[in-house]
PDB file of N, CA and C in Angstrom:
ATOM      1  N   MET A   1     -53.459  35.072 189.193  1.00 42.00           N
ATOM      2  CA  MET A   1     -54.397  34.025 189.718  1.00 42.00           C
ATOM      3  C   MET A   1     -55.580  34.720 189.892  1.00 42.00           C
ATOM      4  N   GLY A   2     -56.761  33.974 189.782  1.00 47.00           N
ATOM      5  CA  GLY A   2     -58.158  34.684 189.909  1.00 47.00           C
ATOM      6  C   GLY A   2     -58.500  35.605 189.023  1.00 47.00           C
ATOM      7  N   GLN A   3     -57.690  35.837 187.869  1.00 55.00           N
ATOM      8  CA  GLN A   3     -58.058  36.788 186.831  1.00 55.00           C
ATOM      9  C   GLN A   3     -58.534  35.923 185.609  1.00 55.00           C
ATOM     10  N   TYR A   4     -59.606  36.210 185.146  1.00 57.00           N
ATOM     11  CA  TYR A   4     -60.200  35.461 183.853  1.00 57.00           C
ATOM     12  C   TYR A   4     -59.752  36.056 182.664  1.00 57.00           C
ATOM     13  N   HIS A   5     -59.442  35.412 181.669  1.00 66.00           N
ATOM     14  CA  HIS A   5     -58.901  35.663 180.423  1.00 66.00           C
ATOM     15  C   HIS A   5     -59.928  35.449 179.394  1.00 66.00           C
ATOM     16  N   ASP A   6     -59.601  36.097 178.271  1.00 72.00           N
ATOM     17  CA  ASP A   6     -60.496  35.798 176.884  1.00 72.00           C
ATOM     18  C   ASP A   6     -60.218  34.419 176.554  1.00 72.00           C
ATOM     19  N   GLU A   7     -60.942  33.901 175.714  1.00 78.00           N
ATOM     20  CA  GLU A   7     -60.767  32.642 174.875  1.00 78.00           C
ATOM     21  C   GLU A   7     -59.577  32.865 174.266  1.00 78.00           C
ATOM     22  N   PRO A   8     -58.551  31.813 174.134  1.00 88.00           N
ATOM     23  CA  PRO A   8     -57.486  32.000 173.196  1.00 88.00           C
ATOM     24  C   PRO A   8     -58.001  31.928 171.746  1.00 88.00           C
ATOM     25  N   SER A   9     -57.120  32.130 170.834  1.00 80.00           N
ATOM     26  CA  SER A   9     -57.587  32.056 169.524  1.00 80.00           C
ATOM     27  C   SER A   9     -57.266  30.659 169.025  1.00 80.00           C
ATOM     28  N   GLY A  10     -58.094  30.465 167.877  1.00 80.00           N
ATOM     29  CA  GLY A  10     -58.031  29.177 167.267  1.00 80.00           C
ATOM     30  C   GLY A  10     -59.202  28.184 167.611  1.00 80.00           C
ATOM     31  N   ASP A  11     -59.068  27.095 167.107  1.00 89.00           N
ATOM     32  CA  ASP A  11     -60.055  25.907 167.488  1.00 89.00           C
ATOM     33  C   ASP A  11     -59.808  25.435 168.803  1.00 89.00           C
ATOM     34  N   HIS A  12     -60.926  25.006 169.480  1.00 94.00           N
ATOM     35  CA  HIS A  12     -60.822  24.365 170.747  1.00 94.00           C
ATOM     36  C   HIS A  12     -60.100  23.143 170.658  1.00 94.00           C
ATOM     37  N   PRO A  13     -59.013  22.977 171.403  1.00 97.00           N
ATOM     38  CA  PRO A  13     -58.152  21.710 171.351  1.00 97.00           C
ATOM     39  C   PRO A  13     -58.587  20.661 172.302  1.00 97.00           C
ATOM     40  N   ARG A  14     -58.527  19.446 171.911  1.00 97.00           N
ATOM     41  CA  ARG A  14     -58.890  18.289 172.863  1.00 97.00           C
ATOM     42  C   ARG A  14     -57.802  18.398 174.013  1.00 97.00           C
ATOM     43  N   LEU A  15     -58.147  18.520 175.240  1.00 98.00           N
ATOM     44  CA  LEU A  15     -57.139  18.578 176.318  1.00 98.00           C
ATOM     45  C   LEU A  15     -57.210  17.413 177.303  1.00 98.00           C
ATOM     46  N   GLU A  16     -56.187  16.998 177.638  1.00 97.00           N
ATOM     47  CA  GLU A  16     -56.012  15.850 178.621  1.00 97.00           C
ATOM     48  C   GLU A  16     -54.857  16.068 179.474  1.00 97.00           C
ATOM     49  N   GLU A  17     -54.909  15.213 180.525  1.00 97.00           N
ATOM     50  CA  GLU A  17     -53.847  15.169 181.610  1.00 97.00           C
ATOM     51  C   GLU A  17     -52.380  15.323 180.936  1.00 97.00           C
ATOM     52  N   PHE A  18     -51.690  16.189 181.435  1.00 97.00           N
ATOM     53  CA  PHE A  18     -50.253  16.561 181.313  1.00 97.00           C
ATOM     54  C   PHE A  18     -50.136  17.707 180.088  1.00 97.00           C
ATOM     55  N   ASP A  19     -51.257  18.167 179.472  1.00 98.00           N
ATOM     56  CA  ASP A  19     -51.238  19.131 178.461  1.00 98.00           C
ATOM     57  C   ASP A  19     -50.870  20.394 179.214  1.00 98.00           C
ATOM     58  N   ARG A  20     -50.406  21.514 178.524  1.00 97.00           N
ATOM     59  CA  ARG A  20     -49.996  22.747 179.140  1.00 97.00           C
ATOM     60  C   ARG A  20     -50.442  23.809 178.051  1.00 97.00           C
ATOM     61  N   GLY A  21     -50.616  24.922 178.681  1.00 96.00           N
ATOM     62  CA  GLY A  21     -50.801  26.197 177.752  1.00 96.00           C
ATOM     63  C   GLY A  21     -51.963  26.927 178.062  1.00 96.00           C
ATOM     64  N   GLN A  22     -52.177  27.969 177.272  1.00 96.00           N
ATOM     65  CA  GLN A  22     -53.420  28.995 177.294  1.00 96.00           C
ATOM     66  C   GLN A  22     -54.691  28.239 177.426  1.00 96.00           C
ATOM     67  N   TRP A  23     -54.842  27.255 176.484  1.00 97.00           N
ATOM     68  CA  TRP A  23     -56.120  26.610 176.422  1.00 97.00           C
ATOM     69  C   TRP A  23     -56.416  25.988 177.831  1.00 97.00           C
ATOM     70  N   VAL A  24     -55.448  25.261 178.285  1.00 97.00           N
ATOM     71  CA  VAL A  24     -55.646  24.648 179.695  1.00 97.00           C
ATOM     72  C   VAL A  24     -56.056  25.690 180.762  1.00 97.00           C
ATOM     73  N   GLN A  25     -55.432  26.846 180.730  1.00 96.00           N
ATOM     74  CA  GLN A  25     -55.565  27.945 181.639  1.00 96.00           C
ATOM     75  C   GLN A  25     -57.173  28.321 181.457  1.00 96.00           C
ATOM     76  N   TYR A  26     -57.509  28.537 180.297  1.00 96.00           N
ATOM     77  CA  TYR A  26     -58.822  28.968 179.960  1.00 96.00           C
ATOM     78  C   TYR A  26     -59.940  27.847 180.447  1.00 96.00           C
ATOM     79  N   ALA A  27     -59.511  26.653 180.283  1.00 97.00           N
ATOM     80  CA  ALA A  27     -60.436  25.662 180.727  1.00 97.00           C
ATOM     81  C   ALA A  27     -60.498  25.500 182.283  1.00 97.00           C
ATOM     82  N   GLN A  28     -59.446  25.682 182.873  1.00 97.00           N
ATOM     83  CA  GLN A  28     -59.398  25.796 184.331  1.00 97.00           C
ATOM     84  C   GLN A  28     -60.250  27.066 184.834  1.00 97.00           C
ATOM     85  N   GLU A  29     -60.180  28.024 184.206  1.00 96.00           N
ATOM     86  CA  GLU A  29     -61.115  29.272 184.636  1.00 96.00           C
ATOM     87  C   GLU A  29     -62.404  28.902 184.297  1.00 96.00           C
ATOM     88  N   ARG A  30     -62.787  28.336 183.304  1.00 96.00           N
ATOM     89  CA  ARG A  30     -64.303  27.857 182.999  1.00 96.00           C
ATOM     90  C   ARG A  30     -64.752  26.909 184.058  1.00 96.00           C
ATOM     91  N   LEU A  31     -63.813  25.935 184.375  1.00 97.00           N
ATOM     92  CA  LEU A  31     -64.250  25.066 185.550  1.00 97.00           C
ATOM     93  C   LEU A  31     -64.449  25.726 186.673  1.00 97.00           C
ATOM     94  N   LYS A  32     -63.687  26.596 187.001  1.00 96.00           N
ATOM     95  CA  LYS A  32     -63.886  27.349 188.295  1.00 96.00           C
ATOM     96  C   LYS A  32     -65.139  28.198 188.301  1.00 96.00           C
ATOM     97  N   LEU A  33     -65.326  28.760 187.069  1.00 95.00           N
ATOM     98  CA  LEU A  33     -66.720  29.533 186.954  1.00 95.00           C
ATOM     99  C   LEU A  33     -67.810  28.779 187.296  1.00 95.00           C
ATOM    100  N   HIS A  34     -67.914  27.398 187.039  1.00 96.00           N
ATOM    101  CA  HIS A  34     -68.927  26.536 187.187  1.00 96.00           C
ATOM    102  C   HIS A  34     -68.870  25.972 188.490  1.00 96.00           C
ATOM    103  N   GLY A  35     -67.940  26.276 189.390  1.00 95.00           N
ATOM    104  CA  GLY A  35     -67.823  25.671 190.700  1.00 95.00           C
ATOM    105  C   GLY A  35     -66.990  24.421 190.708  1.00 95.00           C
ATOM    106  N   TYR A  36     -66.136  24.204 189.815  1.00 96.00           N
ATOM    107  CA  TYR A  36     -65.375  22.917 189.721  1.00 96.00           C
ATOM    108  C   TYR A  36     -63.891  23.344 189.750  1.00 96.00           C
ATOM    109  N   GLU A  37     -63.521  24.073 190.555  1.00 89.00           N
ATOM    110  CA  GLU A  37     -62.069  24.602 190.675  1.00 89.00           C
ATOM    111  C   GLU A  37     -61.220  23.378 190.998  1.00 89.00           C
ATOM    112  N   PRO A  38     -59.932  23.205 190.433  1.00 88.00           N
ATOM    113  CA  PRO A  38     -59.187  22.158 190.884  1.00 88.00           C
ATOM    114  C   PRO A  38     -58.838  22.142 192.376  1.00 88.00           C
ATOM    115  N   GLN A  39     -58.678  21.195 193.054  1.00 87.00           N
ATOM    116  CA  GLN A  39     -58.737  20.979 194.550  1.00 87.00           C
ATOM    117  C   GLN A  39     -57.479  21.775 194.860  1.00 87.00           C
ATOM    118  N   ASP A  40     -56.418  21.860 194.207  1.00 88.00           N
ATOM    119  CA  ASP A  40     -55.165  22.488 194.624  1.00 88.00           C
ATOM    120  C   ASP A  40     -55.301  24.119 194.404  1.00 88.00           C
ATOM    121  N   HIS A  41     -56.428  24.481 193.815  1.00 91.00           N
ATOM    122  CA  HIS A  41     -56.741  25.910 193.518  1.00 91.00           C
ATOM    123  C   HIS A  41     -55.696  26.552 192.598  1.00 91.00           C
ATOM    124  N   LYS A  42     -55.094  25.714 191.682  1.00 90.00           N
ATOM    125  CA  LYS A  42     -54.102  26.359 190.866  1.00 90.00           C
ATOM    126  C   LYS A  42     -54.680  26.395 189.492  1.00 90.00           C
ATOM    127  N   ILE A  43     -54.766  27.674 188.992  1.00 95.00           N
ATOM    128  CA  ILE A  43     -55.190  28.033 187.660  1.00 95.00           C
ATOM    129  C   ILE A  43     -53.867  28.566 187.003  1.00 95.00           C
ATOM    130  N   ASP A  44     -53.135  27.485 186.478  1.00 96.00           N
ATOM    131  CA  ASP A  44     -51.849  27.607 186.141  1.00 96.00           C
ATOM    132  C   ASP A  44     -51.242  27.226 184.670  1.00 96.00           C
ATOM    133  N   GLY A  45     -52.461  26.687 183.912  1.00 96.00           N
ATOM    134  CA  GLY A  45     -52.063  26.283 182.649  1.00 96.00           C
ATOM    135  C   GLY A  45     -51.640  24.913 182.403  1.00 96.00           C
ATOM    136  N   TYR A  46     -51.531  24.153 183.554  1.00 97.00           N
ATOM    137  CA  TYR A  46     -51.078  22.710 183.649  1.00 97.00           C
ATOM    138  C   TYR A  46     -52.274  21.722 183.885  1.00 97.00           C
ATOM    139  N   PHE A  47     -52.451  20.924 183.129  1.00 97.00           N
ATOM    140  CA  PHE A  47     -53.572  19.935 183.263  1.00 97.00           C
ATOM    141  C   PHE A  47     -53.106  18.668 184.009  1.00 97.00           C
ATOM    142  N   GLY A  48     -53.073  19.028 185.372  1.00 96.00           N
ATOM    143  CA  GLY A  48     -52.586  18.017 186.206  1.00 96.00           C
ATOM    144  C   GLY A  48     -53.769  17.000 186.723  1.00 96.00           C
ATOM    145  N   PRO A  49     -53.446  16.179 187.758  1.00 96.00           N
ATOM    146  CA  PRO A  49     -54.453  15.303 188.183  1.00 96.00           C
ATOM    147  C   PRO A  49     -55.651  16.008 188.837  1.00 96.00           C
ATOM    148  N   MET A  50     -55.479  17.253 189.502  1.00 96.00           N
ATOM    149  CA  MET A  50     -56.591  17.929 190.229  1.00 96.00           C
ATOM    150  C   MET A  50     -57.438  18.577 189.033  1.00 96.00           C
ATOM    151  N   THR A  51     -57.029  19.024 187.965  1.00 97.00           N
ATOM    152  CA  THR A  51     -57.732  19.555 186.899  1.00 97.00           C
ATOM    153  C   THR A  51     -58.607  18.510 186.288  1.00 97.00           C
ATOM    154  N   LYS A  52     -57.887  17.307 186.061  1.00 97.00           N
ATOM    155  CA  LYS A  52     -58.632  16.130 185.541  1.00 97.00           C
ATOM    156  C   LYS A  52     -59.708  15.780 186.427  1.00 97.00           C
ATOM    157  N   GLU A  53     -59.524  15.807 187.656  1.00 97.00           N
ATOM    158  CA  GLU A  53     -60.621  15.395 188.580  1.00 97.00           C
ATOM    159  C   GLU A  53     -61.767  16.418 188.653  1.00 97.00           C
ATOM    160  N   ALA A  54     -61.451  17.725 188.475  1.00 97.00           N
ATOM    161  CA  ALA A  54     -62.379  18.849 188.333  1.00 97.00           C
ATOM    162  C   ALA A  54     -63.135  18.650 187.072  1.00 97.00           C
ATOM    163  N   ALA A  55     -62.551  18.156 185.957  1.00 98.00           N
ATOM    164  CA  ALA A  55     -63.193  17.997 184.650  1.00 98.00           C
ATOM    165  C   ALA A  55     -64.142  16.731 184.809  1.00 98.00           C
ATOM    166  N   ARG A  56     -63.610  15.679 185.554  1.00 98.00           N
ATOM    167  CA  ARG A  56     -64.418  14.379 185.743  1.00 98.00           C
ATOM    168  C   ARG A  56     -65.837  14.938 186.371  1.00 98.00           C
ATOM    169  N   ASP A  57     -65.551  15.631 187.517  1.00 98.00           N
ATOM    170  CA  ASP A  57     -66.799  16.102 188.314  1.00 98.00           C
ATOM    171  C   ASP A  57     -67.707  16.804 187.487  1.00 98.00           C
ATOM    172  N   PHE A  58     -67.203  17.735 186.739  1.00 98.00           N
ATOM    173  CA  PHE A  58     -68.088  18.685 185.866  1.00 98.00           C
ATOM    174  C   PHE A  58     -68.859  17.733 184.813  1.00 98.00           C
ATOM    175  N   GLN A  59     -68.119  16.826 184.221  1.00 98.00           N
ATOM    176  CA  GLN A  59     -68.737  15.992 183.245  1.00 98.00           C
ATOM    177  C   GLN A  59     -69.869  15.105 183.923  1.00 98.00           C
ATOM    178  N   GLY A  60     -69.520  14.604 185.094  1.00 98.00           N
ATOM    179  CA  GLY A  60     -70.508  13.882 185.864  1.00 98.00           C
ATOM    180  C   GLY A  60     -71.803  14.550 186.123  1.00 98.00           C
ATOM    181  N   HIS A  61     -71.604  15.811 186.597  1.00 97.00           N
ATOM    182  CA  HIS A  61     -72.614  16.622 186.866  1.00 97.00           C
ATOM    183  C   HIS A  61     -73.828  16.757 185.728  1.00 97.00           C
ATOM    184  N   TRP A  62     -73.192  16.790 184.451  1.00 97.00           N
ATOM    185  CA  TRP A  62     -74.080  16.944 183.318  1.00 97.00           C
ATOM    186  C   TRP A  62     -74.458  15.492 182.789  1.00 97.00           C
ATOM    187  N   GLY A  63     -74.104  14.525 183.519  1.00 97.00           N
ATOM    188  CA  GLY A  63     -74.488  13.144 183.007  1.00 97.00           C
ATOM    189  C   GLY A  63     -73.830  12.610 181.713  1.00 97.00           C
ATOM    190  N   LYS A  64     -72.516  13.242 181.725  1.00 97.00           N
ATOM    191  CA  LYS A  64     -71.736  12.841 180.613  1.00 97.00           C
ATOM    192  C   LYS A  64     -70.697  11.978 180.990  1.00 97.00           C
ATOM    193  N   SER A  65     -70.095  11.148 180.045  1.00 97.00           N
ATOM    194  CA  SER A  65     -68.962  10.182 180.177  1.00 97.00           C
ATOM    195  C   SER A  65     -67.908  10.834 181.050  1.00 97.00           C
ATOM    196  N   THR A  66     -67.409  10.384 182.236  1.00 98.00           N
ATOM    197  CA  THR A  66     -66.463  11.121 183.083  1.00 98.00           C
ATOM    198  C   THR A  66     -64.979  10.746 182.804  1.00 98.00           C
ATOM    199  N   THR A  67     -64.655  11.180 181.513  1.00 98.00           N
ATOM    200  CA  THR A  67     -63.234  10.885 181.031  1.00 98.00           C
ATOM    201  C   THR A  67     -62.130  11.667 181.585  1.00 98.00           C
ATOM    202  N   GLY A  68     -62.587  12.933 182.043  1.00 98.00           N
ATOM    203  CA  GLY A  68     -61.601  13.893 182.435  1.00 98.00           C
ATOM    204  C   GLY A  68     -60.869  14.565 181.334  1.00 98.00           C
ATOM    205  N   VAL A  69     -61.302  14.159 179.993  1.00 98.00           N
ATOM    206  CA  VAL A  69     -60.754  14.796 178.868  1.00 98.00           C
ATOM    207  C   VAL A  69     -61.672  15.866 178.359  1.00 98.00           C
ATOM    208  N   ILE A  70     -61.208  17.066 178.026  1.00 98.00           N
ATOM    209  CA  ILE A  70     -61.972  18.237 177.544  1.00 98.00           C
ATOM    210  C   ILE A  70     -61.960  18.128 176.126  1.00 98.00           C
ATOM    211  N   ASP A  71     -63.207  17.623 175.600  1.00 97.00           N
ATOM    212  CA  ASP A  71     -63.321  17.489 174.339  1.00 97.00           C
ATOM    213  C   ASP A  71     -64.390  18.387 173.703  1.00 97.00           C
ATOM    214  N   ASP A  72     -64.966  18.407 172.640  1.00 96.00           N
ATOM    215  CA  ASP A  72     -65.806  19.274 171.983  1.00 96.00           C
ATOM    216  C   ASP A  72     -67.183  19.422 172.845  1.00 96.00           C
ATOM    217  N   GLU A  73     -67.727  18.263 173.315  1.00 96.00           N
ATOM    218  CA  GLU A  73     -68.887  18.125 174.098  1.00 96.00           C
ATOM    219  C   GLU A  73     -68.582  18.895 175.590  1.00 96.00           C
ATOM    220  N   THR A  74     -67.541  18.760 176.091  1.00 97.00           N
ATOM    221  CA  THR A  74     -67.212  19.384 177.378  1.00 97.00           C
ATOM    222  C   THR A  74     -66.964  20.818 177.178  1.00 97.00           C
ATOM    223  N   TRP A  75     -66.274  21.217 176.122  1.00 97.00           N
ATOM    224  CA  TRP A  75     -66.100  22.630 175.817  1.00 97.00           C
ATOM    225  C   TRP A  75     -67.592  23.429 175.580  1.00 97.00           C
ATOM    226  N   ALA A  76     -68.440  22.630 174.876  1.00 95.00           N
ATOM    227  CA  ALA A  76     -69.783  23.283 174.718  1.00 95.00           C
ATOM    228  C   ALA A  76     -70.537  23.365 176.097  1.00 95.00           C
ATOM    229  N   LEU A  77     -70.306  22.496 176.971  1.00 96.00           N
ATOM    230  CA  LEU A  77     -70.980  22.713 178.246  1.00 96.00           C
ATOM    231  C   LEU A  77     -70.185  23.847 179.066  1.00 96.00           C
ATOM    232  N   LEU A  78     -68.925  23.891 179.087  1.00 97.00           N
ATOM    233  CA  LEU A  78     -68.120  24.726 179.786  1.00 97.00           C
ATOM    234  C   LEU A  78     -68.469  26.197 179.270  1.00 97.00           C
ATOM    235  N   GLU A  79     -68.738  26.358 178.008  1.00 94.00           N
ATOM    236  CA  GLU A  79     -69.009  27.598 177.434  1.00 94.00           C
ATOM    237  C   GLU A  79     -70.563  28.005 177.458  1.00 94.00           C
ATOM    238  N   GLY A  80     -71.361  27.080 177.741  1.00 89.00           N
ATOM    239  CA  GLY A  80     -72.907  27.151 177.839  1.00 89.00           C
ATOM    240  C   GLY A  80     -73.406  27.232 176.482  1.00 89.00           C
ATOM    241  N   THR A  81     -72.805  26.502 175.550  1.00 69.00           N
ATOM    242  CA  THR A  81     -73.261  26.407 174.218  1.00 69.00           C
ATOM    243  C   THR A  81     -73.575  24.844 173.779  1.00 69.00           C
ATOM    244  N   GLU A  82     -74.099  24.168 174.835  1.00 56.00           N
ATOM    245  CA  GLU A  82     -74.456  22.750 174.474  1.00 56.00           C
ATOM    246  C   GLU A  82     -75.189  22.660 173.301  1.00 56.00           C
ATOM    247  N   VAL A  83     -74.836  21.539 172.484  1.00 44.00           N
ATOM    248  CA  VAL A  83     -75.541  21.247 171.290  1.00 44.00           C
ATOM    249  C   VAL A  83     -76.481  20.120 171.368  1.00 44.00           C
TER     250      VAL A  83
END
């Protein structure tokens, strides 16, 4: 916990509530880096309601649709590569 990992290999997947895995953990770490840590402070690879809320807050900050789904547009913002 609290340790940042490199981006997992492969294409960025669309992530939504109840997903699990390395990509979710990476997204949680990126959210935390931007100041949108899940309220339960868990960087655990599980996309639960707290992670969804953090994603919604992050999207709202950027004036994007607050779906709570991490899609290509949200990935670009999380990684600082907005198109």
